[in-house]
Short mmCIF file of N, CA and C in Angstrom, two decimals:
data_model
loop_
_atom_site.label_atom_id
_atom_site.label_comp_id
_atom_site.label_asym_id
_atom_site.label_seq_id
_atom_site.Cartn_x
_atom_site.Cartn_y
_atom_site.Cartn_z
N MET A 199 0.83 -1.18 0.00
CA MET A 199 0.00 0.00 0.00
C MET A 199 0.88 1.25 0.00
N VAL A 200 0.40 2.30 -0.63
CA VAL A 200 1.05 3.60 -0.61
C VAL A 200 0.02 4.64 -0.19
N SER A 201 0.49 5.83 0.15
CA SER A 201 -0.42 6.91 0.53
C SER A 201 -1.11 7.46 -0.71
N ASN A 202 -1.91 8.47 -0.51
CA ASN A 202 -2.57 9.15 -1.63
C ASN A 202 -1.57 9.85 -2.54
N PHE A 203 -0.35 10.06 -2.06
CA PHE A 203 0.65 10.81 -2.81
C PHE A 203 1.52 9.93 -3.70
N GLY A 204 1.51 8.62 -3.49
CA GLY A 204 2.32 7.71 -4.28
C GLY A 204 3.67 7.41 -3.63
N HIS A 205 4.30 6.34 -4.07
CA HIS A 205 5.54 5.85 -3.45
C HIS A 205 6.68 6.87 -3.49
N LYS A 206 6.88 7.53 -4.62
CA LYS A 206 7.99 8.49 -4.73
C LYS A 206 7.81 9.64 -3.75
N LYS A 207 6.60 10.16 -3.66
CA LYS A 207 6.33 11.26 -2.71
C LYS A 207 6.45 10.77 -1.27
N ASP A 208 6.04 9.51 -1.02
CA ASP A 208 6.18 8.96 0.34
C ASP A 208 7.64 8.99 0.77
N ILE A 209 8.54 8.65 -0.13
CA ILE A 209 9.97 8.67 0.20
C ILE A 209 10.44 10.10 0.44
N ILE A 210 10.00 11.03 -0.39
CA ILE A 210 10.39 12.44 -0.22
C ILE A 210 9.90 12.95 1.13
N PHE A 211 8.65 12.68 1.47
CA PHE A 211 8.12 13.14 2.75
C PHE A 211 8.79 12.43 3.93
N MET A 212 9.09 11.15 3.78
CA MET A 212 9.77 10.44 4.87
C MET A 212 11.16 11.01 5.10
N ARG A 213 11.82 11.44 4.06
CA ARG A 213 13.14 12.07 4.23
C ARG A 213 13.01 13.36 5.04
N GLN A 214 11.91 14.06 4.89
CA GLN A 214 11.66 15.26 5.72
C GLN A 214 11.47 14.86 7.18
N ALA A 215 10.76 13.76 7.41
CA ALA A 215 10.60 13.26 8.78
C ALA A 215 11.95 12.83 9.35
N MET A 216 12.81 12.24 8.50
CA MET A 216 14.15 11.84 8.94
C MET A 216 14.97 13.06 9.35
N MET A 217 14.78 14.19 8.69
CA MET A 217 15.48 15.41 9.09
C MET A 217 15.07 15.81 10.51
N GLN A 218 13.80 15.63 10.82
CA GLN A 218 13.33 15.91 12.17
C GLN A 218 13.94 14.93 13.17
N ALA A 219 14.06 13.67 12.78
CA ALA A 219 14.67 12.67 13.67
C ALA A 219 16.12 13.03 13.97
N ARG A 220 16.81 13.56 12.97
CA ARG A 220 18.20 13.98 13.20
C ARG A 220 18.28 15.17 14.15
N LEU A 221 17.27 16.03 14.13
CA LEU A 221 17.22 17.13 15.11
C LEU A 221 17.06 16.56 16.52
N ALA A 222 16.22 15.54 16.65
CA ALA A 222 16.06 14.89 17.95
C ALA A 222 17.40 14.33 18.43
N LEU A 223 18.09 13.66 17.54
CA LEU A 223 19.40 13.09 17.87
C LEU A 223 20.37 14.18 18.32
N LYS A 224 20.37 15.28 17.63
CA LYS A 224 21.24 16.42 17.97
C LYS A 224 20.94 16.93 19.39
N HIS A 225 19.69 16.81 19.82
CA HIS A 225 19.29 17.25 21.15
C HIS A 225 19.27 16.10 22.17
N GLU A 226 19.93 14.99 21.81
CA GLU A 226 20.06 13.81 22.67
C GLU A 226 18.72 13.20 23.07
N GLU A 227 17.77 13.26 22.14
CA GLU A 227 16.46 12.62 22.29
C GLU A 227 16.46 11.36 21.43
N VAL A 228 15.56 10.44 21.73
CA VAL A 228 15.39 9.28 20.85
C VAL A 228 15.06 9.82 19.46
N PRO A 229 15.82 9.42 18.44
CA PRO A 229 15.68 10.04 17.12
C PRO A 229 14.44 9.59 16.34
N VAL A 230 13.34 10.22 16.67
CA VAL A 230 12.09 10.00 15.95
C VAL A 230 11.60 11.35 15.47
N GLY A 231 11.22 11.41 14.20
CA GLY A 231 10.71 12.64 13.61
C GLY A 231 9.40 12.39 12.91
N ALA A 232 8.61 13.44 12.78
CA ALA A 232 7.31 13.33 12.12
C ALA A 232 6.97 14.62 11.39
N ILE A 233 6.19 14.47 10.34
CA ILE A 233 5.62 15.62 9.65
C ILE A 233 4.16 15.31 9.36
N VAL A 234 3.38 16.35 9.14
CA VAL A 234 1.99 16.21 8.71
C VAL A 234 1.88 16.89 7.35
N VAL A 235 1.27 16.19 6.40
CA VAL A 235 1.14 16.68 5.03
C VAL A 235 -0.34 16.89 4.72
N SER A 236 -0.66 18.06 4.21
CA SER A 236 -2.04 18.39 3.86
C SER A 236 -2.49 17.58 2.64
N PRO A 237 -3.80 17.54 2.38
CA PRO A 237 -4.28 16.81 1.19
C PRO A 237 -3.68 17.35 -0.11
N GLU A 238 -3.23 18.61 -0.09
CA GLU A 238 -2.62 19.22 -1.28
C GLU A 238 -1.13 18.89 -1.40
N GLY A 239 -0.58 18.17 -0.42
CA GLY A 239 0.83 17.79 -0.47
C GLY A 239 1.78 18.82 0.12
N ILE A 240 1.27 19.65 1.03
CA ILE A 240 2.09 20.68 1.68
C ILE A 240 2.35 20.27 3.12
N ILE A 241 3.59 20.39 3.56
CA ILE A 241 3.93 20.08 4.95
C ILE A 241 3.37 21.20 5.84
N ILE A 242 2.50 20.81 6.77
CA ILE A 242 1.84 21.79 7.63
C ILE A 242 2.23 21.64 9.11
N GLY A 243 3.01 20.63 9.42
CA GLY A 243 3.46 20.44 10.80
C GLY A 243 4.70 19.57 10.83
N ARG A 244 5.62 19.92 11.71
CA ARG A 244 6.87 19.15 11.88
C ARG A 244 7.11 18.96 13.36
N GLY A 245 7.73 17.84 13.70
CA GLY A 245 8.05 17.62 15.10
C GLY A 245 9.10 16.54 15.27
N TYR A 246 9.79 16.59 16.40
CA TYR A 246 10.72 15.54 16.77
C TYR A 246 10.55 15.28 18.26
N ASN A 247 10.96 14.10 18.69
CA ASN A 247 10.81 13.72 20.09
C ASN A 247 11.44 14.76 21.01
N GLN A 248 10.70 15.09 22.07
CA GLN A 248 11.20 16.03 23.07
C GLN A 248 10.83 15.56 24.48
N THR A 249 10.73 14.25 24.65
CA THR A 249 10.30 13.71 25.94
C THR A 249 11.31 13.96 27.05
N GLU A 250 12.60 13.90 26.74
CA GLU A 250 13.63 14.14 27.75
C GLU A 250 13.66 15.62 28.14
N LYS A 251 13.67 16.48 27.15
CA LYS A 251 13.73 17.93 27.39
C LYS A 251 12.54 18.39 28.21
N ARG A 252 11.35 17.85 27.92
CA ARG A 252 10.13 18.32 28.56
C ARG A 252 9.65 17.39 29.68
N SER A 253 10.41 16.31 29.92
CA SER A 253 10.12 15.36 31.00
C SER A 253 8.68 14.85 30.97
N CYS A 254 8.22 14.51 29.76
CA CYS A 254 6.84 14.04 29.63
C CYS A 254 6.68 13.25 28.33
N GLN A 255 6.02 12.11 28.43
CA GLN A 255 5.78 11.26 27.26
C GLN A 255 4.84 11.89 26.23
N ALA A 256 4.13 12.92 26.61
CA ALA A 256 3.20 13.56 25.67
C ALA A 256 3.92 14.27 24.53
N PHE A 257 5.24 14.42 24.63
CA PHE A 257 5.97 15.17 23.61
C PHE A 257 6.66 14.25 22.60
N HIS A 258 5.90 13.28 22.10
CA HIS A 258 6.38 12.46 20.99
C HIS A 258 6.36 13.30 19.71
N ALA A 259 7.14 12.90 18.73
CA ALA A 259 7.24 13.63 17.47
C ALA A 259 5.87 13.83 16.81
N GLU A 260 5.06 12.77 16.81
CA GLU A 260 3.74 12.87 16.18
C GLU A 260 2.86 13.90 16.88
N MET A 261 2.91 13.90 18.21
CA MET A 261 2.09 14.82 18.99
C MET A 261 2.45 16.27 18.65
N ILE A 262 3.73 16.54 18.56
CA ILE A 262 4.20 17.90 18.26
C ILE A 262 3.82 18.29 16.83
N ALA A 263 4.05 17.40 15.87
CA ALA A 263 3.73 17.70 14.47
C ALA A 263 2.23 17.93 14.28
N ILE A 264 1.41 17.12 14.94
CA ILE A 264 -0.04 17.27 14.81
C ILE A 264 -0.51 18.57 15.48
N THR A 265 0.06 18.91 16.61
CA THR A 265 -0.27 20.17 17.27
C THR A 265 0.04 21.35 16.35
N LYS A 266 1.22 21.32 15.74
CA LYS A 266 1.61 22.41 14.82
C LYS A 266 0.71 22.44 13.58
N ALA A 267 0.35 21.27 13.08
CA ALA A 267 -0.54 21.21 11.91
C ALA A 267 -1.91 21.80 12.24
N GLY A 268 -2.42 21.49 13.42
CA GLY A 268 -3.70 22.06 13.84
C GLY A 268 -3.64 23.57 13.92
N ARG A 269 -2.53 24.10 14.43
CA ARG A 269 -2.37 25.56 14.49
C ARG A 269 -2.29 26.16 13.10
N THR A 270 -1.57 25.47 12.21
CA THR A 270 -1.45 25.95 10.84
C THR A 270 -2.82 26.00 10.16
N MET A 271 -3.61 24.95 10.37
CA MET A 271 -4.93 24.86 9.73
C MET A 271 -6.01 25.61 10.52
N ASN A 272 -5.66 26.05 11.72
CA ASN A 272 -6.62 26.68 12.63
C ASN A 272 -7.83 25.77 12.86
N ASP A 273 -7.53 24.47 13.00
CA ASP A 273 -8.58 23.47 13.20
C ASP A 273 -7.93 22.20 13.74
N TRP A 274 -8.57 21.54 14.67
CA TRP A 274 -8.04 20.28 15.19
C TRP A 274 -8.33 19.13 14.23
N ARG A 275 -9.28 19.32 13.34
CA ARG A 275 -9.62 18.29 12.36
C ARG A 275 -8.64 18.38 11.19
N LEU A 276 -7.90 17.33 10.97
CA LEU A 276 -6.90 17.29 9.90
C LEU A 276 -7.35 16.33 8.81
N CYS A 277 -8.59 16.49 8.40
CA CYS A 277 -9.20 15.59 7.40
C CYS A 277 -8.37 15.56 6.12
N GLY A 278 -8.06 14.36 5.67
CA GLY A 278 -7.30 14.18 4.44
C GLY A 278 -5.80 14.30 4.60
N CYS A 279 -5.33 14.67 5.78
CA CYS A 279 -3.89 14.82 6.01
C CYS A 279 -3.25 13.46 6.29
N TRP A 280 -1.97 13.37 5.99
CA TRP A 280 -1.19 12.16 6.26
C TRP A 280 -0.05 12.50 7.21
N VAL A 281 0.21 11.60 8.14
CA VAL A 281 1.32 11.74 9.09
C VAL A 281 2.44 10.82 8.62
N TYR A 282 3.64 11.37 8.53
CA TYR A 282 4.84 10.60 8.20
C TYR A 282 5.71 10.59 9.44
N VAL A 283 6.04 9.41 9.91
CA VAL A 283 6.83 9.28 11.13
C VAL A 283 7.87 8.18 10.95
N THR A 284 9.05 8.41 11.49
CA THR A 284 10.17 7.50 11.26
C THR A 284 10.05 6.18 12.02
N LEU A 285 9.22 6.16 13.07
CA LEU A 285 9.03 4.95 13.88
C LEU A 285 7.53 4.67 14.01
N GLU A 286 7.18 3.42 13.96
CA GLU A 286 5.78 3.01 14.12
C GLU A 286 5.16 3.69 15.34
N PRO A 287 4.02 4.36 15.18
CA PRO A 287 3.42 5.08 16.31
C PRO A 287 2.99 4.16 17.45
N CYS A 288 3.09 4.70 18.65
CA CYS A 288 2.58 4.01 19.83
C CYS A 288 1.06 4.19 19.88
N CYS A 289 0.41 3.55 20.85
CA CYS A 289 -1.05 3.65 20.94
C CYS A 289 -1.50 5.09 21.22
N MET A 290 -0.76 5.84 22.02
CA MET A 290 -1.12 7.23 22.31
C MET A 290 -1.13 8.05 21.02
N CYS A 291 -0.07 7.92 20.24
CA CYS A 291 0.04 8.70 19.00
C CYS A 291 -0.95 8.23 17.94
N MET A 292 -1.15 6.92 17.86
CA MET A 292 -2.09 6.39 16.87
C MET A 292 -3.50 6.87 17.17
N ASN A 293 -3.85 6.94 18.43
CA ASN A 293 -5.17 7.43 18.78
C ASN A 293 -5.29 8.93 18.51
N LEU A 294 -4.23 9.69 18.71
CA LEU A 294 -4.28 11.11 18.36
C LEU A 294 -4.45 11.27 16.84
N ILE A 295 -3.74 10.47 16.07
CA ILE A 295 -3.87 10.50 14.61
C ILE A 295 -5.32 10.24 14.22
N THR A 296 -5.92 9.25 14.85
CA THR A 296 -7.31 8.90 14.56
C THR A 296 -8.26 10.02 14.98
N LEU A 297 -8.11 10.49 16.21
CA LEU A 297 -8.99 11.56 16.71
C LEU A 297 -8.85 12.85 15.92
N SER A 298 -7.68 13.06 15.31
CA SER A 298 -7.44 14.25 14.49
C SER A 298 -8.02 14.12 13.09
N ARG A 299 -8.61 12.96 12.83
CA ARG A 299 -9.27 12.70 11.53
C ARG A 299 -8.29 12.61 10.36
N CYS A 300 -7.04 12.24 10.64
CA CYS A 300 -6.05 12.08 9.57
C CYS A 300 -6.45 10.91 8.67
N ALA A 301 -6.10 11.02 7.41
CA ALA A 301 -6.42 9.96 6.44
C ALA A 301 -5.53 8.75 6.61
N GLY A 302 -4.27 8.99 6.99
CA GLY A 302 -3.36 7.86 7.11
C GLY A 302 -2.05 8.22 7.76
N VAL A 303 -1.28 7.17 8.00
CA VAL A 303 0.05 7.30 8.59
C VAL A 303 1.02 6.44 7.78
N VAL A 304 2.18 7.02 7.49
CA VAL A 304 3.27 6.32 6.82
C VAL A 304 4.42 6.28 7.82
N TYR A 305 4.91 5.08 8.12
CA TYR A 305 6.03 5.02 9.06
C TYR A 305 7.19 4.22 8.50
N GLY A 306 8.35 4.45 9.09
CA GLY A 306 9.57 3.77 8.66
C GLY A 306 9.81 2.49 9.41
N ALA A 307 10.53 2.58 10.52
CA ALA A 307 10.92 1.39 11.29
C ALA A 307 9.77 0.88 12.15
N ARG A 308 9.74 -0.43 12.34
CA ARG A 308 8.76 -1.03 13.25
C ARG A 308 9.23 -0.84 14.69
N SER A 309 8.28 -0.85 15.58
CA SER A 309 8.58 -0.72 17.01
C SER A 309 8.08 -1.96 17.72
N PRO A 310 8.95 -2.98 17.90
CA PRO A 310 8.49 -4.23 18.49
C PRO A 310 7.97 -4.10 19.92
N LEU A 311 8.46 -3.13 20.67
CA LEU A 311 8.00 -2.98 22.05
C LEU A 311 6.74 -2.16 22.19
N PHE A 312 6.66 -1.04 21.47
CA PHE A 312 5.58 -0.11 21.72
C PHE A 312 4.73 0.23 20.50
N GLY A 313 5.03 -0.36 19.35
CA GLY A 313 4.28 -0.08 18.14
C GLY A 313 2.82 -0.50 18.26
N TYR A 314 1.97 0.31 17.73
CA TYR A 314 0.54 0.11 17.90
C TYR A 314 0.01 -1.10 17.14
N GLN A 315 0.55 -1.39 15.98
CA GLN A 315 0.02 -2.48 15.16
C GLN A 315 0.37 -3.86 15.69
N LEU A 316 1.24 -3.96 16.64
CA LEU A 316 1.71 -5.26 17.07
C LEU A 316 0.84 -5.89 18.17
N VAL A 317 -0.33 -5.30 18.41
CA VAL A 317 -1.22 -5.94 19.38
C VAL A 317 -1.68 -7.27 18.82
N ASP A 318 -1.94 -8.22 19.69
CA ASP A 318 -2.22 -9.59 19.30
C ASP A 318 -3.70 -9.91 19.39
N LYS A 319 -4.32 -10.08 18.24
CA LYS A 319 -5.74 -10.38 18.16
C LYS A 319 -6.09 -11.68 18.91
N ASP A 320 -5.20 -12.67 18.84
CA ASP A 320 -5.46 -13.97 19.46
C ASP A 320 -5.43 -13.92 20.99
N ARG A 321 -4.73 -12.93 21.54
CA ARG A 321 -4.65 -12.81 23.00
C ARG A 321 -5.67 -11.84 23.56
N GLY A 322 -6.58 -11.36 22.70
CA GLY A 322 -7.67 -10.54 23.18
C GLY A 322 -7.44 -9.04 23.16
N PHE A 323 -6.33 -8.58 22.57
CA PHE A 323 -6.11 -7.15 22.48
C PHE A 323 -6.86 -6.59 21.27
N TRP A 324 -7.25 -5.33 21.36
CA TRP A 324 -7.93 -4.68 20.25
C TRP A 324 -6.96 -4.43 19.13
N VAL A 325 -7.33 -4.75 17.91
CA VAL A 325 -6.47 -4.55 16.75
C VAL A 325 -6.99 -3.34 15.98
N TYR A 326 -6.10 -2.52 15.50
CA TYR A 326 -6.46 -1.27 14.84
C TYR A 326 -7.23 -1.52 13.55
N ASN A 327 -8.24 -0.71 13.31
CA ASN A 327 -9.09 -0.81 12.13
C ASN A 327 -8.54 0.08 11.02
N GLU A 328 -7.96 -0.51 9.99
CA GLU A 328 -7.38 0.25 8.89
C GLU A 328 -8.43 0.92 8.01
N ASP A 329 -9.71 0.66 8.23
CA ASP A 329 -10.74 1.38 7.50
C ASP A 329 -10.86 2.81 8.00
N VAL A 330 -10.39 3.07 9.21
CA VAL A 330 -10.47 4.41 9.79
C VAL A 330 -9.27 5.25 9.35
N VAL A 331 -8.08 4.72 9.52
CA VAL A 331 -6.84 5.40 9.13
C VAL A 331 -6.01 4.40 8.33
N LYS A 332 -5.62 4.78 7.14
CA LYS A 332 -4.78 3.90 6.31
C LYS A 332 -3.36 3.88 6.88
N ILE A 333 -2.71 2.74 6.76
CA ILE A 333 -1.36 2.58 7.30
C ILE A 333 -0.43 2.07 6.21
N VAL A 334 0.69 2.77 6.04
CA VAL A 334 1.73 2.36 5.10
C VAL A 334 2.99 2.17 5.93
N GLU A 335 3.55 0.99 5.87
CA GLU A 335 4.72 0.71 6.71
C GLU A 335 5.98 0.48 5.89
N GLY A 336 7.12 0.71 6.53
CA GLY A 336 8.41 0.33 5.95
C GLY A 336 9.03 1.32 4.99
N VAL A 337 8.53 2.55 4.90
CA VAL A 337 9.13 3.53 3.99
C VAL A 337 10.41 4.07 4.63
N CYS A 338 11.53 3.89 3.96
CA CYS A 338 12.87 4.27 4.47
C CYS A 338 13.17 3.58 5.80
N ALA A 339 12.69 2.36 5.95
CA ALA A 339 12.82 1.63 7.22
C ALA A 339 14.26 1.39 7.62
N GLU A 340 15.13 1.05 6.68
CA GLU A 340 16.52 0.76 7.02
C GLU A 340 17.21 2.00 7.59
N GLU A 341 16.99 3.13 6.95
CA GLU A 341 17.61 4.38 7.40
C GLU A 341 17.10 4.77 8.80
N ALA A 342 15.80 4.68 8.99
CA ALA A 342 15.21 5.02 10.29
C ALA A 342 15.69 4.06 11.37
N SER A 343 15.74 2.79 11.05
CA SER A 343 16.19 1.78 12.01
C SER A 343 17.66 1.97 12.38
N ALA A 344 18.48 2.28 11.38
CA ALA A 344 19.91 2.49 11.64
C ALA A 344 20.14 3.68 12.57
N LEU A 345 19.38 4.74 12.39
CA LEU A 345 19.50 5.91 13.25
C LEU A 345 19.15 5.56 14.70
N LEU A 346 18.06 4.81 14.86
CA LEU A 346 17.64 4.40 16.20
C LEU A 346 18.65 3.45 16.85
N LYS A 347 19.10 2.46 16.09
CA LYS A 347 20.07 1.49 16.62
C LYS A 347 21.37 2.18 17.03
N GLY A 348 21.82 3.12 16.21
CA GLY A 348 23.04 3.86 16.54
C GLY A 348 22.88 4.66 17.82
N PHE A 349 21.74 5.29 17.99
CA PHE A 349 21.46 6.07 19.19
C PHE A 349 21.52 5.19 20.43
N PHE A 350 20.83 4.06 20.40
CA PHE A 350 20.78 3.19 21.58
C PHE A 350 22.11 2.51 21.85
N LYS A 351 22.89 2.25 20.81
CA LYS A 351 24.23 1.68 21.00
C LYS A 351 25.11 2.66 21.76
N VAL A 352 25.10 3.91 21.36
CA VAL A 352 25.88 4.94 22.04
C VAL A 352 25.39 5.11 23.47
N ARG A 353 24.09 5.09 23.67
CA ARG A 353 23.53 5.24 25.02
C ARG A 353 23.98 4.10 25.93
N ARG A 354 23.97 2.86 25.40
CA ARG A 354 24.43 1.71 26.21
C ARG A 354 25.91 1.83 26.55
N LEU A 355 26.72 2.27 25.60
CA LEU A 355 28.15 2.45 25.85
C LEU A 355 28.40 3.51 26.92
N LYS A 356 27.64 4.59 26.90
CA LYS A 356 27.77 5.64 27.92
C LYS A 356 27.42 5.11 29.30
N LYS A 357 26.39 4.27 29.35
CA LYS A 357 25.98 3.70 30.65
C LYS A 357 27.06 2.77 31.20
N LYS A 358 27.70 1.99 30.31
CA LYS A 358 28.78 1.10 30.75
C LYS A 358 29.95 1.91 31.29
N GLU A 359 30.27 3.02 30.63
CA GLU A 359 31.38 3.87 31.06
C GLU A 359 31.10 4.49 32.42
N GLU A 360 29.83 4.78 32.70
CA GLU A 360 29.45 5.38 33.98
C GLU A 360 29.57 4.39 35.14
N LEU A 361 29.50 3.11 34.84
CA LEU A 361 29.62 2.09 35.90
C LEU A 361 31.03 1.92 36.26
#
């Protein structure tokens, strides 16, 4: 599956989200970036993780980008907009995407621990309904994954040095 913009545009927009992830890395945050794209293909919101700086989980990249998009549009309803994020959204962010009336989400790397799509239907967890928000996975996944792996490798090395 691809977004309404097509595969080539998905890559271009994901590269913009990757630029946001690099800003997070520069600020010693988990390198996750997000953008919101209007139905016309214009970037209307950008964000990167700021949970460490703001000491709160509410400051995920998606949350910041959607907040900025709402201000840009002067409306909390982002009908027809697509969210591009470098890491699979968590349940908090996926629900914000849904409540914001976004058309879809395109993400890069999977999140085995906290990714929203990995809930298990057989164990009784609610599984996300793709009829509400379209999901495109794996766009620039290797690049996004490498950035995250590099960040956590450095973090683990720093912790070992501190011991």
